[in-house]
């Protein structure tokens, strides 16, 4: 077996199973919802997906730590919310019996579900095996049927070794180019749903996101950018996550005329890794904001393994060894290796004027 092959298989199946839950929550609870109020679909999906993924990790790698976004104290006090989540968790299984067995089978009790959620309490760091988990990355995208991702990465001594992204609303077709519409209401219709994966040193792949075992995978590569003025840039939908004004100044300076594609979540990393887009910028909106490791770990590895370069806005590699945040980094510049330096220079120029 190749290095990390078991970790990869467990991560892929765990993300696939959690994605079934998030889609079910969307269809039953989210249609027409736009707020992040209590017991919103985001809350149910976040907790439910975290429980299912952590259970799969703990079943296979009991000694590993997990950095998760949620903890279960609110559920221990809010029985109604807890029972709503449990109703989804206990019904979510992979339809392939062997695949379901690999991820540990169904969670057996409510208490086991709460314990699984609470196991995502690692502080992170530079020692040992630590998983970074974002059960629903892109909550606003999730709520409106746009882009979101179920994200999981394994770090060993602070270095990302395995990365998996489940993107239920991206097209399966790797060749489908991003357009301005890619980030807006894209429900998980026929032809949608992709699972991106990478293992350090072994390249990156995509495959259809299914409901049973794993489908056939295809190797993915970033697209060579012959002419930077024709490149497709991606950015966050939320101006609070990335500075749209700085992005506009950067693309204008590079001579790009196409509008940037705005989409939520690490679906942006997956999209540029397979050549559907070219460059992803996430530009700091405040001097003090620290990115969370679970928002970048899987995407960072997938892009690098697909032939890209990922740094912060000062040209430093993203450092996942400092705890729960990227405290040594500012922003993200992800691009094909051949043009990354050119993009980074313009990013530095524009941000230096602030």
Coordinates of C-alpha atoms in Angstrom, one line a residue:
X1 CA 0.0 0.0 0.0
X2 CA 1.3 3.5 -0.8
X3 CA 2.0 6.0 1.8
X4 CA -1.2 7.4 3.4
X5 CA -3.4 5.2 1.2
X6 CA -5.6 4.2 4.2
X7 CA -5.8 7.8 5.5
X8 CA -6.8 8.9 2.0
X9 CA -9.5 6.2 1.6
X10 CA -11.0 7.0 5.0
X11 CA -10.9 10.7 4.4
X12 CA -12.6 10.4 1.0
X13 CA -15.4 8.1 2.3
X14 CA -15.9 10.2 5.4
X15 CA -16.2 13.4 3.4
X16 CA -18.5 11.6 0.9
X17 CA -20.8 10.4 3.7
X18 CA -20.9 13.8 5.4
X19 CA -21.8 15.4 2.0
X20 CA -24.9 13.2 1.8
X21 CA -26.0 14.6 5.2
X22 CA -25.3 18.2 4.1
X23 CA -27.3 17.8 0.9
X24 CA -30.2 16.2 2.8
X25 CA -30.2 19.1 5.3
X26 CA -30.2 21.6 2.4
X27 CA -33.2 20.0 0.7
X28 CA -35.2 19.5 3.8
X29 CA -34.3 22.6 5.8
X30 CA -32.5 25.3 3.8
X31 CA -34.7 26.2 0.8
X32 CA -35.7 29.8 1.3
X33 CA -33.4 30.4 4.3
X34 CA -30.9 33.1 4.3
X35 CA -30.0 33.8 7.9
X36 CA -27.6 32.0 10.3
X37 CA -30.2 32.0 13.1
X38 CA -30.5 29.3 15.9
X39 CA -31.2 25.8 14.6
X40 CA -30.5 27.1 11.1
X41 CA -29.7 24.5 8.5
X42 CA -26.0 25.6 8.8
X43 CA -26.0 24.6 12.5
X44 CA -27.6 21.2 11.8
X45 CA -25.3 20.5 8.9
X46 CA -22.2 21.6 10.6
X47 CA -22.7 19.5 13.7
X48 CA -24.0 16.5 11.8
X49 CA -21.1 16.4 9.3
X50 CA -18.5 17.0 12.0
X51 CA -19.9 14.0 14.0
X52 CA -19.8 11.7 11.0
X53 CA -16.3 12.6 9.9
X54 CA -14.8 12.5 13.4
X55 CA -16.4 9.1 14.1
X56 CA -14.7 7.8 10.9
X57 CA -11.3 9.2 11.9
X58 CA -11.5 7.9 15.5
X59 CA -12.6 4.4 14.3
X60 CA -9.6 4.1 12.1
X61 CA -6.9 6.3 13.8
X62 CA -7.9 6.4 17.5
X63 CA -4.7 8.2 18.5
X64 CA -5.0 11.1 16.0
X65 CA -6.1 14.6 17.1
X66 CA -8.7 16.7 15.3
X67 CA -9.0 20.5 14.9
X68 CA -12.8 21.0 14.3
X69 CA -14.9 24.1 14.2
X70 CA -17.8 23.0 16.5
X71 CA -18.1 21.6 20.0
X72 CA -21.2 20.0 21.6
X73 CA -21.8 22.0 24.8
X74 CA -24.8 23.9 23.2
X75 CA -26.3 20.6 22.1
X76 CA -26.1 19.1 25.6
X77 CA -28.3 22.0 26.8
X78 CA -30.6 22.3 23.8
X79 CA -32.4 18.9 23.5
X80 CA -34.6 20.1 20.6
X81 CA -31.6 21.0 18.4
X82 CA -29.7 17.9 19.5
X83 CA -32.6 15.7 18.4
X84 CA -32.9 17.5 15.1
X85 CA -29.2 16.8 14.3
X86 CA -29.4 13.2 15.6
X87 CA -32.4 12.6 13.2
X88 CA -30.1 13.3 10.2
X89 CA -26.9 11.7 11.6
X90 CA -28.5 8.3 12.4
X91 CA -30.1 8.1 8.9
X92 CA -26.9 9.0 6.9
X93 CA -25.0 6.0 5.6
X94 CA -23.1 5.0 2.5
X95 CA -25.1 2.6 0.4
X96 CA -22.1 0.4 -0.2
X97 CA -21.8 -1.9 2.9
X98 CA -18.0 -2.3 2.7
X99 CA -17.5 1.5 2.4
X100 CA -19.8 2.2 5.3
X101 CA -17.9 -0.4 7.4
X102 CA -14.6 1.5 6.6
X103 CA -16.0 4.7 8.0
X104 CA -17.1 2.9 11.2
X105 CA -20.8 2.2 10.4
X106 CA -23.6 4.2 11.9
X107 CA -23.1 6.3 15.1
X108 CA -25.0 4.2 17.7
X109 CA -26.2 6.7 20.2
X110 CA -26.9 10.4 20.8
X111 CA -24.1 10.4 23.4
X112 CA -21.7 8.9 20.9
X113 CA -22.6 11.7 18.5
X114 CA -21.9 14.4 21.1
X115 CA -18.6 12.8 22.1
X116 CA -17.6 12.6 18.4
X117 CA -18.3 16.3 17.9
X118 CA -16.4 17.2 21.1
X119 CA -13.3 15.3 19.9
X120 CA -12.6 18.1 17.4
X121 CA -11.1 20.2 20.2
X122 CA -7.3 19.9 19.4
X123 CA -5.3 23.1 19.7
X124 CA -3.3 22.0 16.6
X125 CA 0.4 22.5 16.5
X126 CA 3.7 21.2 15.0
X127 CA 3.8 17.7 16.5
X128 CA 2.1 14.5 15.6
X129 CA -0.9 13.6 13.5
X130 CA -3.6 16.2 13.4
X131 CA -6.7 16.4 11.2
X132 CA -8.2 19.8 10.2
X133 CA -11.9 19.7 9.6
X134 CA -14.4 22.2 8.2
X135 CA -17.8 20.4 8.0
X136 CA -19.4 23.1 5.9
X137 CA -17.0 25.7 4.5
X138 CA -19.0 28.5 2.8
X139 CA -22.1 28.7 5.0
X140 CA -23.8 31.4 3.0
X141 CA -23.1 29.5 -0.2
X142 CA -24.6 26.4 1.4
X143 CA -27.8 28.3 2.4
X144 CA -28.5 29.7 -1.0
X145 CA -27.6 26.6 -3.0
X146 CA -24.3 28.1 -4.2
X147 CA -20.8 26.7 -3.6
X148 CA -19.7 25.1 -0.3
X149 CA -17.3 22.4 0.6
X150 CA -16.8 19.6 3.2
X151 CA -13.1 19.9 3.9
X152 CA -10.7 17.5 5.6
X153 CA -6.9 17.4 5.8
X154 CA -4.3 15.4 7.7
X155 CA -1.2 17.2 8.9
X156 CA 1.8 15.3 10.2
X157 CA 4.2 17.4 12.3
X158 CA 2.6 20.6 10.9
X159 CA 2.9 19.5 7.2
X160 CA -0.2 18.7 5.2
X161 CA 0.0 15.1 3.9
X162 CA -3.6 14.3 2.8
X163 CA -6.3 16.7 1.6
X164 CA -9.9 16.0 0.6
X165 CA -12.7 18.5 -0.5
X166 CA -16.3 17.4 -1.2
X167 CA -18.0 20.0 -3.4
X168 CA -21.6 19.0 -3.9
X169 CA -22.5 21.9 -6.3
X170 CA -19.5 22.0 -8.6
X171 CA -19.8 20.2 -12.0
X172 CA -18.3 16.7 -12.2
X173 CA -16.8 17.7 -15.5
X174 CA -13.3 18.9 -14.9
X175 CA -13.3 20.8 -18.2
X176 CA -16.3 22.9 -17.4
X177 CA -14.8 26.5 -17.2
X178 CA -15.8 28.8 -14.3
X179 CA -18.1 31.7 -15.2
X180 CA -19.7 34.5 -13.3
X181 CA -22.6 32.2 -12.6
X182 CA -20.5 29.4 -11.1
X183 CA -20.7 30.9 -7.6
X184 CA -24.4 31.6 -7.5
X185 CA -27.3 29.3 -6.9
X186 CA -26.1 25.9 -8.2
X187 CA -28.1 23.2 -6.5
X188 CA -26.8 19.7 -6.6
X189 CA -28.5 18.7 -9.8
X190 CA -27.6 16.0 -12.3
X191 CA -23.9 16.3 -13.3
X192 CA -22.9 18.1 -10.0
X193 CA -20.8 16.9 -7.1
X194 CA -17.1 16.4 -7.1
X195 CA -14.6 15.0 -4.7
X196 CA -11.0 16.4 -4.9
X197 CA -8.1 14.6 -3.2
X198 CA -4.4 14.9 -2.9
X199 CA -1.6 13.1 -1.1
X200 CA 1.8 14.9 -0.7
X201 CA 4.1 13.9 -3.5
X202 CA 1.5 11.8 -5.3
X203 CA -0.5 14.4 -7.3
X204 CA -4.1 15.4 -7.2
X205 CA -7.3 13.8 -8.4
X206 CA -11.0 14.4 -8.9
X207 CA -13.9 11.9 -9.0
X208 CA -17.7 12.2 -8.9
X209 CA -19.1 12.6 -5.3
X210 CA -21.3 9.6 -4.9
X211 CA -23.4 7.9 -2.2
X212 CA -21.7 4.4 -2.2
X213 CA -18.1 3.5 -2.6
X214 CA -15.5 5.7 -4.4
X215 CA -16.0 6.3 -8.1
X216 CA -13.2 6.3 -10.7
X217 CA -10.6 9.0 -10.2
X218 CA -8.9 11.2 -12.8
X219 CA -5.6 13.0 -12.3
X220 CA -6.0 16.8 -12.4
X221 CA -3.6 19.6 -13.3
X222 CA -3.6 23.3 -13.3
X223 CA -4.0 24.8 -16.7
X224 CA -0.9 26.6 -18.2
X225 CA -1.6 30.3 -18.4
X226 CA 0.0 31.4 -21.7
X227 CA -1.4 35.0 -21.4
X228 CA -2.1 36.4 -17.9
X229 CA -4.6 39.0 -19.4
X230 CA -6.9 36.0 -20.3
X231 CA -6.7 34.4 -16.8
X232 CA -9.7 33.6 -14.7
X233 CA -9.4 34.9 -11.2
X234 CA -11.5 33.7 -8.2
X235 CA -12.3 35.5 -5.0
X236 CA -14.6 35.2 -2.0
X237 CA -18.2 36.3 -2.3
X238 CA -18.0 38.0 1.0
X239 CA -16.2 41.4 1.1
X240 CA -15.6 40.6 4.8
X241 CA -13.4 37.6 3.8
X242 CA -11.3 39.2 1.0
X243 CA -10.8 42.8 -0.2
X244 CA -12.7 43.1 -3.5
X245 CA -11.2 46.6 -4.1
X246 CA -7.6 45.4 -3.8
X247 CA -8.4 42.4 -6.1
X248 CA -9.8 44.7 -8.7
X249 CA -6.7 46.9 -8.6
X250 CA -4.5 43.8 -9.0
X251 CA -6.3 42.3 -11.9
X252 CA -6.5 45.7 -13.6
X253 CA -2.7 46.1 -13.2
X254 CA -2.2 42.7 -14.8
X255 CA -4.3 43.7 -17.7
X256 CA -7.1 41.2 -17.0
X257 CA -10.5 42.3 -18.3
X258 CA -12.7 39.3 -17.3
X259 CA -14.6 39.9 -14.1
X260 CA -13.4 37.8 -11.2
X261 CA -15.5 34.8 -10.4
X262 CA -16.9 35.1 -6.9
X263 CA -17.7 31.9 -5.0
X264 CA -17.8 30.7 -1.5
X265 CA -15.5 28.1 0.1
X266 CA -12.5 26.0 -0.8
X267 CA -14.4 25.1 -4.0
X268 CA -12.1 27.9 -5.4
X269 CA -9.0 25.8 -4.7
X270 CA -10.5 22.7 -6.3
X271 CA -11.6 24.8 -9.4
X272 CA -8.2 26.2 -10.1
X273 CA -6.5 22.9 -9.4
X274 CA -8.4 21.3 -12.3
X275 CA -7.9 24.2 -14.6
X276 CA -11.6 25.5 -14.5
X277 CA -10.1 28.7 -13.1
X278 CA -6.6 29.9 -12.9
X279 CA -5.8 32.1 -9.9
X280 CA -7.2 32.5 -6.4
X281 CA -6.5 35.6 -4.3
X282 CA -7.7 36.1 -0.8
X283 CA -6.5 39.5 0.3
X284 CA -6.4 40.7 4.0
X285 CA -9.3 42.9 5.1
X286 CA -7.8 43.7 8.4
X287 CA -4.3 43.8 9.9
X288 CA -5.3 41.5 12.8
X289 CA -7.4 38.8 11.1
X290 CA -5.9 35.3 11.2
X291 CA -7.1 32.7 8.8
X292 CA -8.3 29.4 10.2
X293 CA -6.3 26.3 9.2
X294 CA -9.4 24.3 8.3
X295 CA -10.3 26.9 5.7
X296 CA -7.1 26.3 3.7
X297 CA -5.3 23.0 4.6
X298 CA -6.9 20.7 2.0
X299 CA -7.1 23.3 -0.8
X300 CA -3.5 24.3 -0.3
X301 CA -2.3 20.7 -0.8
X302 CA -4.6 20.0 -3.7
X303 CA -3.4 23.1 -5.7
X304 CA 0.2 22.4 -5.0
X305 CA -0.1 18.7 -6.0
X306 CA -1.9 19.9 -9.2
X307 CA 1.2 22.0 -10.2
X308 CA 0.4 25.2 -8.5
X309 CA 2.1 27.4 -6.0
X310 CA 0.3 28.7 -2.8
X311 CA 1.8 31.4 -0.7
X312 CA 0.6 34.3 1.4
X313 CA 0.7 37.9 0.1
X314 CA 4.3 38.2 1.2
X315 CA 5.4 35.1 -0.7
X316 CA 5.6 32.8 2.3
X317 CA 4.3 29.2 2.3
X318 CA 1.2 28.7 4.4
X319 CA 2.3 27.5 7.8
X320 CA -0.2 25.0 9.4
X321 CA 2.0 24.3 12.4
X322 CA 1.1 27.3 14.6
X323 CA -2.1 26.1 16.1
X324 CA -5.7 26.6 14.9
X325 CA -4.9 29.7 12.8
X326 CA -2.4 30.7 10.1
X327 CA -0.9 33.2 12.5
X328 CA 2.3 33.6 10.6
X329 CA 0.6 34.3 7.2
X330 CA -1.4 37.2 5.6
X331 CA -3.9 36.3 2.8
X332 CA -3.5 33.7 0.0
X333 CA -2.1 33.8 -3.5
X334 CA -2.6 30.6 -5.4
X335 CA -1.6 30.3 -9.1
X336 CA 0.2 28.0 -11.6
X337 CA 3.9 27.9 -10.7
X338 CA 4.9 29.6 -14.0
X339 CA 3.0 32.8 -13.3
X340 CA 2.8 32.9 -9.5
X341 CA 5.8 35.2 -9.2
X342 CA 4.3 37.7 -11.6
X343 CA 1.0 37.8 -9.8
X344 CA 2.7 38.0 -6.4
X345 CA 4.8 41.1 -7.4
X346 CA 1.6 42.9 -8.4
X347 CA -0.1 41.8 -5.2
X348 CA 2.8 43.3 -3.2
X349 CA 2.8 46.5 -5.2
X350 CA -0.9 47.1 -4.7
X351 CA -1.0 46.2 -1.0
X352 CA 2.2 48.3 -0.3
X353 CA 0.3 51.4 -1.3
X354 CA -2.3 50.9 1.5

